[in-house]
mmCIF file of C-alpha atoms and ligand atoms in Angstrom:
data_model
loop_
_atom_site.group_PDB
_atom_site.id
_atom_site.type_symbol
_atom_site.label_atom_id
_atom_site.label_comp_id
_atom_site.label_asym_id
_atom_site.label_seq_id
_atom_site.Cartn_x
_atom_site.Cartn_y
_atom_site.Cartn_z
ATOM 1 C CA MET P 1 -8.592 15.064 13.162
ATOM 2 C CA SER P 2 -10.029 12.485 10.858
ATOM 3 C CA THR P 3 -7.631 9.786 9.769
ATOM 4 C CA SER P 4 -10.300 7.519 8.339
ATOM 5 C CA GLY P 5 -11.979 7.799 5.003
ATOM 6 C CA PRO P 6 -11.422 10.700 2.659
ATOM 7 C CA ALA P 7 -7.787 11.636 3.354
ATOM 8 C CA LEU P 8 -6.442 8.199 2.540
ATOM 9 C CA GLY P 9 -9.402 6.953 0.516
ATOM 10 C CA VAL P 10 -9.953 3.869 2.664
ATOM 11 C CA ARG P 11 -13.174 2.043 1.833
ATOM 12 C CA LEU P 12 -14.805 0.776 5.022
ATOM 13 C CA PRO P 13 -16.632 -1.287 6.045
ATOM 14 C CA SER P 14 -14.887 -3.916 3.961
ATOM 15 C CA PRO P 15 -17.161 -6.299 2.008
ATOM 16 C CA LEU P 16 -18.347 -9.568 3.532
ATOM 17 C CA THR P 17 -18.946 -12.271 0.914
ATOM 18 C CA GLU P 18 -19.910 -15.918 1.205
ATOM 19 C CA LEU P 19 -17.451 -18.434 -0.200
ATOM 20 C CA TYR P 20 -19.192 -21.403 -1.810
ATOM 21 C CA ASP P 21 -16.870 -24.383 -1.641
ATOM 22 C CA ASP P 22 -17.830 -28.097 -1.623
ATOM 23 C CA ARG P 23 -15.169 -28.841 0.979
ATOM 24 C CA VAL P 24 -16.920 -26.483 3.371
ATOM 25 C CA ALA P 25 -20.535 -27.293 2.494
ATOM 26 C CA ALA P 26 -19.838 -31.027 2.933
ATOM 27 C CA HIS P 27 -19.411 -30.401 6.660
ATOM 28 C CA GLY P 28 -22.465 -28.183 7.085
ATOM 29 C CA VAL P 29 -20.246 -25.149 7.653
ATOM 30 C CA ARG P 30 -20.807 -21.706 6.116
ATOM 31 C CA LEU P 31 -17.734 -19.649 5.306
ATOM 32 C CA PHE P 32 -17.634 -15.913 4.662
ATOM 33 C CA LEU P 33 -14.657 -13.790 3.642
ATOM 34 C CA LYS P 34 -14.140 -10.381 5.225
ATOM 35 C CA ARG P 35 -12.371 -8.639 2.345
ATOM 36 C CA ASP P 36 -10.065 -6.271 4.223
ATOM 37 C CA ASP P 37 -7.674 -6.734 1.305
ATOM 38 C CA LEU P 38 -9.939 -4.525 -0.807
ATOM 39 C CA ILE P 39 -10.029 -1.378 1.317
ATOM 40 C CA HIS P 40 -6.971 0.349 -0.144
ATOM 41 C CA PRO P 41 -4.471 -0.513 -2.919
ATOM 42 C CA ASP P 42 -1.329 0.218 -0.862
ATOM 43 C CA VAL P 43 -2.505 -0.174 2.703
ATOM 44 C CA PRO P 44 -3.876 -3.662 3.506
ATOM 45 C CA GLY P 45 -6.849 -3.604 5.861
ATOM 46 C CA ASN P 46 -5.239 -4.874 9.019
ATOM 47 C CA LYS P 47 -2.334 -2.493 8.529
ATOM 48 C CA TRP P 48 -4.689 0.461 8.188
ATOM 49 C CA ARG P 49 -6.773 -0.611 11.184
ATOM 50 C CA LYS P 50 -3.632 -0.812 13.317
ATOM 51 C CA LEU P 51 -2.397 2.575 12.101
ATOM 52 C CA LYS P 52 -5.640 4.501 12.398
ATOM 53 C CA TYR P 53 -5.546 5.375 16.112
ATOM 54 C CA ASN P 54 -1.758 5.520 16.160
ATOM 55 C CA LEU P 55 -1.800 8.249 13.509
ATOM 56 C CA ALA P 56 -4.507 10.129 15.390
ATOM 57 C CA ALA P 57 -2.348 9.935 18.539
ATOM 58 C CA ALA P 58 0.709 11.126 16.607
ATOM 59 C CA ARG P 59 -1.235 14.166 15.377
ATOM 60 C CA GLU P 60 -2.647 14.897 18.801
ATOM 61 C CA GLN P 61 0.834 14.820 20.287
ATOM 62 C CA GLY P 62 2.007 17.276 17.640
ATOM 63 C CA HIS P 63 4.285 14.883 15.777
ATOM 64 C CA THR P 64 5.041 15.360 12.091
ATOM 65 C CA ARG P 65 7.256 12.295 11.702
ATOM 66 C CA LEU P 66 6.560 8.572 12.108
ATOM 67 C CA LEU P 67 9.269 6.020 12.770
ATOM 68 C CA THR P 68 8.617 2.317 12.520
ATOM 69 C CA PHE P 69 10.239 -1.091 12.133
ATOM 70 C CA GLY P 70 9.980 -4.031 9.774
ATOM 71 C CA GLY P 71 11.659 -6.671 7.651
ATOM 72 C CA ALA P 72 12.778 -5.964 4.095
ATOM 73 C CA TYR P 73 9.489 -7.321 2.678
ATOM 74 C CA SER P 74 7.228 -5.867 5.342
ATOM 75 C CA ASN P 75 3.683 -4.889 4.313
ATOM 76 C CA HIS P 76 3.649 -2.674 7.396
ATOM 77 C CA ILE P 77 6.638 -0.615 6.167
ATOM 78 C CA ARG P 78 4.877 -0.096 2.848
ATOM 79 C CA ALA P 79 1.647 0.865 4.596
ATOM 80 C CA VAL P 80 3.311 3.414 6.883
ATOM 81 C CA ALA P 81 5.167 4.924 3.920
ATOM 82 C CA ALA P 82 1.933 5.216 1.887
ATOM 83 C CA ALA P 83 -0.180 6.517 4.765
ATOM 84 C CA GLY P 84 2.528 8.983 5.813
ATOM 85 C CA ARG P 85 2.812 10.426 2.340
ATOM 86 C CA GLN P 86 -0.924 10.782 1.908
ATOM 87 C CA LEU P 87 -1.592 12.170 5.379
ATOM 88 C CA GLY P 88 1.381 14.520 5.545
ATOM 89 C CA PHE P 89 3.782 12.766 7.919
ATOM 90 C CA ALA P 90 7.492 12.345 7.242
ATOM 91 C CA THR P 91 8.396 8.670 7.704
ATOM 92 C CA VAL P 92 11.453 6.702 8.790
ATOM 93 C CA GLY P 93 11.590 2.947 8.207
ATOM 94 C CA VAL P 94 14.022 0.979 10.367
ATOM 95 C CA ILE P 95 14.738 -2.222 8.457
ATOM 96 C CA ARG P 96 15.991 -5.492 9.967
ATOM 97 C CA GLY P 97 19.349 -6.667 8.600
ATOM 98 C CA GLU P 98 21.760 -5.302 6.073
ATOM 99 C CA GLU P 99 21.137 -2.946 3.216
ATOM 100 C CA HIS P 100 20.996 -4.611 -0.218
ATOM 101 C CA GLU P 101 21.386 -2.884 -3.560
ATOM 102 C CA PRO P 102 19.310 -2.664 -5.612
ATOM 103 C CA ARG P 103 16.378 -2.292 -3.247
ATOM 104 C CA ASN P 104 13.634 -4.866 -3.484
ATOM 105 C CA GLU P 105 10.240 -3.778 -4.752
ATOM 106 C CA SER P 106 8.787 -3.172 -1.242
ATOM 107 C CA LEU P 107 11.616 -0.932 -0.097
ATOM 108 C CA ALA P 108 11.782 0.855 -3.446
ATOM 109 C CA TYR P 109 8.078 1.578 -3.049
ATOM 110 C CA ALA P 110 8.588 2.890 0.504
ATOM 111 C CA ALA P 111 11.494 5.111 -0.578
ATOM 112 C CA GLY P 112 9.371 6.326 -3.489
ATOM 113 C CA CYS P 113 6.781 7.494 -0.943
ATOM 114 C CA GLY P 114 9.525 9.600 0.650
ATOM 115 C CA MET P 115 10.344 7.224 3.501
ATOM 116 C CA THR P 116 13.880 7.500 4.889
ATOM 117 C CA LEU P 117 15.287 3.984 5.215
ATOM 118 C CA THR P 118 17.835 2.946 7.789
ATOM 119 C CA TYR P 119 19.118 -0.512 8.759
ATOM 120 C CA LEU P 120 19.740 -2.302 12.054
ATOM 121 C CA ASP P 121 21.768 -5.471 12.382
ATOM 122 C CA ARG P 122 19.679 -8.410 13.592
ATOM 123 C CA THR P 123 21.032 -8.330 17.147
ATOM 124 C CA THR P 124 20.237 -4.664 17.651
ATOM 125 C CA TYR P 125 16.915 -5.110 15.849
ATOM 126 C CA ARG P 126 15.853 -7.643 18.457
ATOM 127 C CA ARG P 127 16.358 -4.921 21.076
ATOM 128 C CA LYS P 128 14.388 -2.335 19.103
ATOM 129 C CA SER P 129 11.869 -1.596 21.867
ATOM 130 C CA GLU P 130 14.578 -0.845 24.429
ATOM 131 C CA PRO P 131 14.873 2.849 25.364
ATOM 132 C CA ALA P 132 18.578 3.025 24.445
ATOM 133 C CA VAL P 133 17.908 1.833 20.884
ATOM 134 C CA VAL P 134 14.872 4.084 20.451
ATOM 135 C CA SER P 135 16.622 7.197 21.790
ATOM 136 C CA ALA P 136 19.607 6.637 19.488
ATOM 137 C CA LEU P 137 17.157 6.605 16.558
ATOM 138 C CA VAL P 138 15.420 9.757 17.798
ATOM 139 C CA ASP P 139 18.812 11.476 18.141
ATOM 140 C CA GLU P 140 19.588 10.570 14.566
ATOM 141 C CA PHE P 141 16.259 11.313 12.883
ATOM 142 C CA GLY P 142 14.636 13.878 15.170
ATOM 143 C CA PRO P 143 11.499 13.793 17.293
ATOM 144 C CA CYS P 144 9.039 11.220 16.029
ATOM 145 C CA TYR P 145 6.038 9.107 16.937
ATOM 146 C CA VAL P 146 7.237 5.520 17.181
ATOM 147 C CA VAL P 147 4.896 2.906 15.718
ATOM 148 C CA PRO P 148 5.890 -0.617 16.822
ATOM 149 C CA GLU P 149 6.560 -3.401 14.320
ATOM 150 C CA GLY P 150 3.367 -4.445 12.562
ATOM 151 C CA GLY P 151 1.522 -1.528 14.203
ATOM 152 C CA THR P 152 0.813 -3.869 17.076
ATOM 153 C CA ASN P 153 0.117 -2.003 20.318
ATOM 154 C CA ALA P 154 -3.013 -1.130 22.328
ATOM 155 C CA LEU P 155 -4.136 1.479 19.764
ATOM 156 C CA GLY P 156 -3.619 -0.996 16.942
ATOM 157 C CA VAL P 157 -5.692 -3.593 18.757
ATOM 158 C CA ARG P 158 -8.463 -1.038 19.238
ATOM 159 C CA GLY P 159 -8.530 -0.380 15.498
ATOM 160 C CA CYS P 160 -8.705 -4.094 14.695
ATOM 161 C CA ALA P 161 -11.586 -4.602 17.112
ATOM 162 C CA GLU P 162 -13.705 -2.462 14.765
ATOM 163 C CA LEU P 163 -13.502 -5.256 12.220
ATOM 164 C CA VAL P 164 -15.746 -7.376 14.445
ATOM 165 C CA ASP P 165 -18.327 -4.579 14.801
ATOM 166 C CA GLU P 166 -18.634 -4.380 11.009
ATOM 167 C CA ILE P 167 -19.794 -7.992 10.695
ATOM 168 C CA ASP P 168 -23.578 -7.944 10.442
ATOM 169 C CA ILE P 169 -24.311 -11.677 10.384
ATOM 170 C CA ASP P 170 -24.391 -14.235 13.201
ATOM 171 C CA VAL P 171 -20.885 -15.583 13.285
ATOM 172 C CA ASP P 172 -19.434 -18.288 15.523
ATOM 173 C CA VAL P 173 -15.738 -18.144 14.623
ATOM 174 C CA ILE P 174 -13.549 -15.404 13.115
ATOM 175 C CA CYS P 175 -10.203 -16.509 11.644
ATOM 176 C CA CYS P 176 -7.158 -14.501 10.672
ATOM 177 C CA ALA P 177 -3.524 -15.042 9.767
ATOM 178 C CA THR P 178 -1.199 -14.180 12.672
ATOM 179 C CA GLY P 179 2.135 -12.431 12.281
ATOM 180 C CA THR P 180 2.632 -10.093 15.255
ATOM 181 C CA GLY P 181 -0.725 -10.930 16.884
ATOM 182 C CA GLY P 182 -2.284 -7.453 16.700
ATOM 183 C CA THR P 183 -5.138 -8.424 14.417
ATOM 184 C CA LEU P 184 -5.988 -11.534 16.434
ATOM 185 C CA ALA P 185 -5.873 -9.555 19.689
ATOM 186 C CA GLY P 186 -8.398 -7.098 18.245
ATOM 187 C CA ILE P 187 -10.723 -9.852 17.081
ATOM 188 C CA ALA P 188 -10.308 -11.729 20.368
ATOM 189 C CA GLY P 189 -12.147 -8.918 22.174
ATOM 190 C CA GLY P 190 -15.493 -9.697 20.517
ATOM 191 C CA PRO P 191 -17.996 -12.364 21.465
ATOM 192 C CA PRO P 192 -17.323 -14.756 18.532
ATOM 193 C CA ARG P 193 -14.530 -17.247 18.995
ATOM 194 C CA ALA P 194 -11.272 -15.994 17.438
ATOM 195 C CA LEU P 195 -8.818 -18.325 15.733
ATOM 196 C CA GLY P 196 -5.396 -17.232 14.474
ATOM 197 C CA PHE P 197 -3.150 -19.253 12.156
ATOM 198 C CA ALA P 198 0.495 -18.467 12.948
ATOM 199 C CA VAL P 199 2.603 -17.829 9.834
ATOM 200 C CA LEU P 200 5.865 -18.164 11.801
ATOM 201 C CA LYS P 201 7.400 -21.425 12.928
ATOM 202 C CA GLY P 202 7.327 -22.313 16.627
ATOM 203 C CA ALA P 203 6.031 -18.855 17.531
ATOM 204 C CA ARG P 204 4.589 -19.845 20.903
ATOM 205 C CA TYR P 205 5.399 -16.374 22.290
ATOM 206 C CA LEU P 206 2.454 -15.145 20.201
ATOM 207 C CA ASP P 207 0.039 -16.662 22.720
ATOM 208 C CA ASP P 208 1.590 -14.517 25.488
ATOM 209 C CA GLU P 209 1.597 -11.486 23.214
ATOM 210 C CA VAL P 210 -2.120 -11.800 22.430
ATOM 211 C CA ARG P 211 -2.887 -12.351 26.132
ATOM 212 C CA ARG P 212 -0.939 -9.199 26.993
ATOM 213 C CA LEU P 213 -2.679 -7.140 24.287
ATOM 214 C CA GLN P 214 -6.177 -8.458 25.001
ATOM 215 C CA PRO P 215 -6.272 -9.353 28.719
ATOM 216 C CA PHE P 216 -10.077 -9.784 28.703
ATOM 217 C CA GLY P 217 -10.319 -12.035 25.663
ATOM 218 C CA ALA P 218 -11.275 -15.494 26.848
ATOM 219 C CA ASN P 219 -12.353 -17.215 23.667
ATOM 220 C CA TRP P 220 -9.420 -17.406 21.270
ATOM 221 C CA SER P 221 -6.595 -19.688 20.251
ATOM 222 C CA ILE P 222 -3.694 -19.914 17.820
ATOM 223 C CA ASP P 223 -3.172 -22.867 15.503
ATOM 224 C CA HIS P 224 0.592 -23.348 15.082
ATOM 225 C CA GLU P 225 0.530 -26.207 12.566
ATOM 226 C CA PHE P 226 0.379 -24.294 9.266
ATOM 227 C CA HIS P 227 3.561 -22.193 9.077
ATOM 228 C CA PHE P 228 4.917 -24.141 6.028
ATOM 229 C CA GLY P 229 8.505 -23.859 7.236
ATOM 230 C CA GLY P 230 8.372 -20.382 8.740
ATOM 231 C CA TYR P 231 7.797 -16.733 7.959
ATOM 232 C CA ALA P 232 7.885 -16.009 4.211
ATOM 233 C CA ARG P 233 8.669 -19.676 3.537
ATOM 234 C CA LYS P 234 6.541 -21.943 1.452
ATOM 235 C CA THR P 235 6.286 -25.396 -0.033
ATOM 236 C CA ALA P 236 5.092 -26.821 -3.338
ATOM 237 C CA ALA P 237 1.888 -27.866 -1.553
ATOM 238 C CA LEU P 238 1.174 -24.256 -0.595
ATOM 239 C CA ASP P 239 1.823 -23.061 -4.164
ATOM 240 C CA ALA P 240 -0.532 -25.733 -5.479
ATOM 241 C CA PHE P 241 -3.154 -24.690 -2.945
ATOM 242 C CA VAL P 242 -2.933 -21.023 -4.027
ATOM 243 C CA ALA P 243 -3.282 -22.001 -7.700
ATOM 244 C CA ASP P 244 -6.237 -24.292 -6.985
ATOM 245 C CA PHE P 245 -7.982 -21.684 -4.837
ATOM 246 C CA ALA P 246 -7.542 -19.059 -7.568
ATOM 247 C CA GLN P 247 -9.053 -21.435 -10.102
ATOM 248 C CA ARG P 248 -12.022 -22.279 -7.894
ATOM 249 C CA HIS P 249 -12.755 -18.812 -6.561
ATOM 250 C CA GLY P 250 -10.938 -16.222 -8.673
ATOM 251 C CA ILE P 251 -9.047 -14.964 -5.611
ATOM 252 C CA THR P 252 -5.244 -15.098 -5.487
ATOM 253 C CA LEU P 253 -4.366 -15.519 -1.824
ATOM 254 C CA ASP P 254 -1.295 -13.758 -0.447
ATOM 255 C CA TRP P 255 0.993 -16.717 0.304
ATOM 256 C CA VAL P 256 2.892 -15.163 3.225
ATOM 257 C CA TYR P 257 -0.299 -14.841 5.271
ATOM 258 C CA GLU P 258 -3.698 -15.600 3.810
ATOM 259 C CA ALA P 259 -2.906 -18.844 1.982
ATOM 260 C CA LYS P 260 -1.528 -20.376 5.189
ATOM 261 C CA MET P 261 -4.649 -19.378 7.097
ATOM 262 C CA MET P 262 -6.991 -20.690 4.394
ATOM 263 C CA PHE P 263 -5.071 -23.948 4.021
ATOM 264 C CA GLY P 264 -5.241 -24.410 7.792
ATOM 265 C CA LEU P 265 -8.904 -23.503 7.989
ATOM 266 C CA LEU P 266 -9.963 -25.841 5.165
ATOM 267 C CA THR P 267 -7.878 -28.615 6.725
ATOM 268 C CA ARG P 268 -9.550 -28.147 10.112
ATOM 269 C CA ILE P 269 -12.997 -28.068 8.479
ATOM 270 C CA ALA P 270 -12.184 -31.293 6.596
ATOM 271 C CA GLU P 271 -11.141 -32.894 9.885
ATOM 272 C CA GLY P 272 -14.580 -32.075 11.284
ATOM 273 C CA THR P 273 -13.278 -29.609 13.879
ATOM 274 C CA PHE P 274 -16.308 -27.354 13.425
ATOM 275 C CA PRO P 275 -19.765 -28.790 14.146
ATOM 276 C CA SER P 276 -22.367 -28.682 11.384
ATOM 277 C CA GLY P 277 -24.172 -25.345 11.518
ATOM 278 C CA THR P 278 -21.043 -23.327 12.354
ATOM 279 C CA THR P 279 -20.606 -20.002 10.574
ATOM 280 C CA VAL P 280 -17.002 -18.926 10.054
ATOM 281 C CA VAL P 281 -15.680 -15.567 8.881
ATOM 282 C CA ALA P 282 -12.110 -15.613 7.521
ATOM 283 C CA VAL P 283 -10.361 -12.239 7.283
ATOM 284 C CA LEU P 284 -8.390 -11.572 4.107
ATOM 285 C CA SER P 285 -6.105 -8.612 4.602
HETATM 286 C C1 PLP T 301 0.488 -8.034 8.581
HETATM 287 C C2 PLP T 301 -0.465 -8.967 7.968
HETATM 288 C C3 PLP T 301 -1.149 -9.939 8.727
HETATM 289 C C4 PLP T 301 -0.809 -10.236 10.184
HETATM 290 O O1 PLP T 301 -1.261 -9.346 11.098
HETATM 291 P P1 PLP T 301 -0.700 -9.290 12.579
HETATM 292 O O2 PLP T 301 -1.612 -8.298 13.190
HETATM 293 O O3 PLP T 301 0.720 -8.795 12.484
HETATM 294 O O4 PLP T 301 -0.764 -10.618 13.228
HETATM 295 C C5 PLP T 301 -2.066 -10.748 8.062
HETATM 296 N N1 PLP T 301 -2.292 -10.634 6.741
HETATM 297 C C6 PLP T 301 -1.643 -9.715 5.988
HETATM 298 C C7 PLP T 301 -1.903 -9.651 4.518
HETATM 299 C C8 PLP T 301 -0.726 -8.858 6.569
HETATM 300 O O5 PLP T 301 -0.091 -7.960 5.800
#
């Protein structure tokens, strides 16, 4: 079956555009944006790339229902709900923590796509990959293809690796924001150096996770200094950065992920981390 293109209306390859910024040019660096954020209105690029081969596998295995996991503001939950509706899968979203009424905008959107929402307390949620937890969910909701949190598994990594193949310029470094590590693991398989900016605080386990997902990737690293207090946390400095970037470039960066990456990247460039002549591609998702 075809899960790319027409059925969902995903526009790939995503555009690659140069960002002209004095702070970058001053160091002899060229910076391009890989606009994965533009490929679909409801399914951000990295989320689609991670779902693509998982949905094909679900179909092949004869499944008609997807079950997945995420926080109450998860872009992945939204993406699975949207993709499921458009591609004809029933969907179940297993949400971390307690149910709150009224639903926030993300969960209202997912429910509006027909997703069944269910909630796991934080302790059980931490054990969500254990067979006992999964089989209890299958007993409750029926046979289903289980997509891990963030879509991050071997098939998700394979989908993200295609991002590198789409880049048709000579690139030295590819950067992305890092949440579960799936996108970075995909990028880390290509020859350019891969650099992830962790959006969670003290998330050193991400290095092991990327190593596990991409055992042959030798040229990657994670910068852990730009989490701004932790996942979905921010500071006045980050808000000011987003506003300034929008004014300079007409692009409003998503503050949970992309603003932290871009802040980190521009800081590292300003510090002279990248030699003059380096070409960097930053993925916006
Ligand atoms: C999910 C997400 C990421 C992080 O991707 P991981 O593969 O989980 O590390 C980055 N940017 C945006 C906008 C996202 O929604």
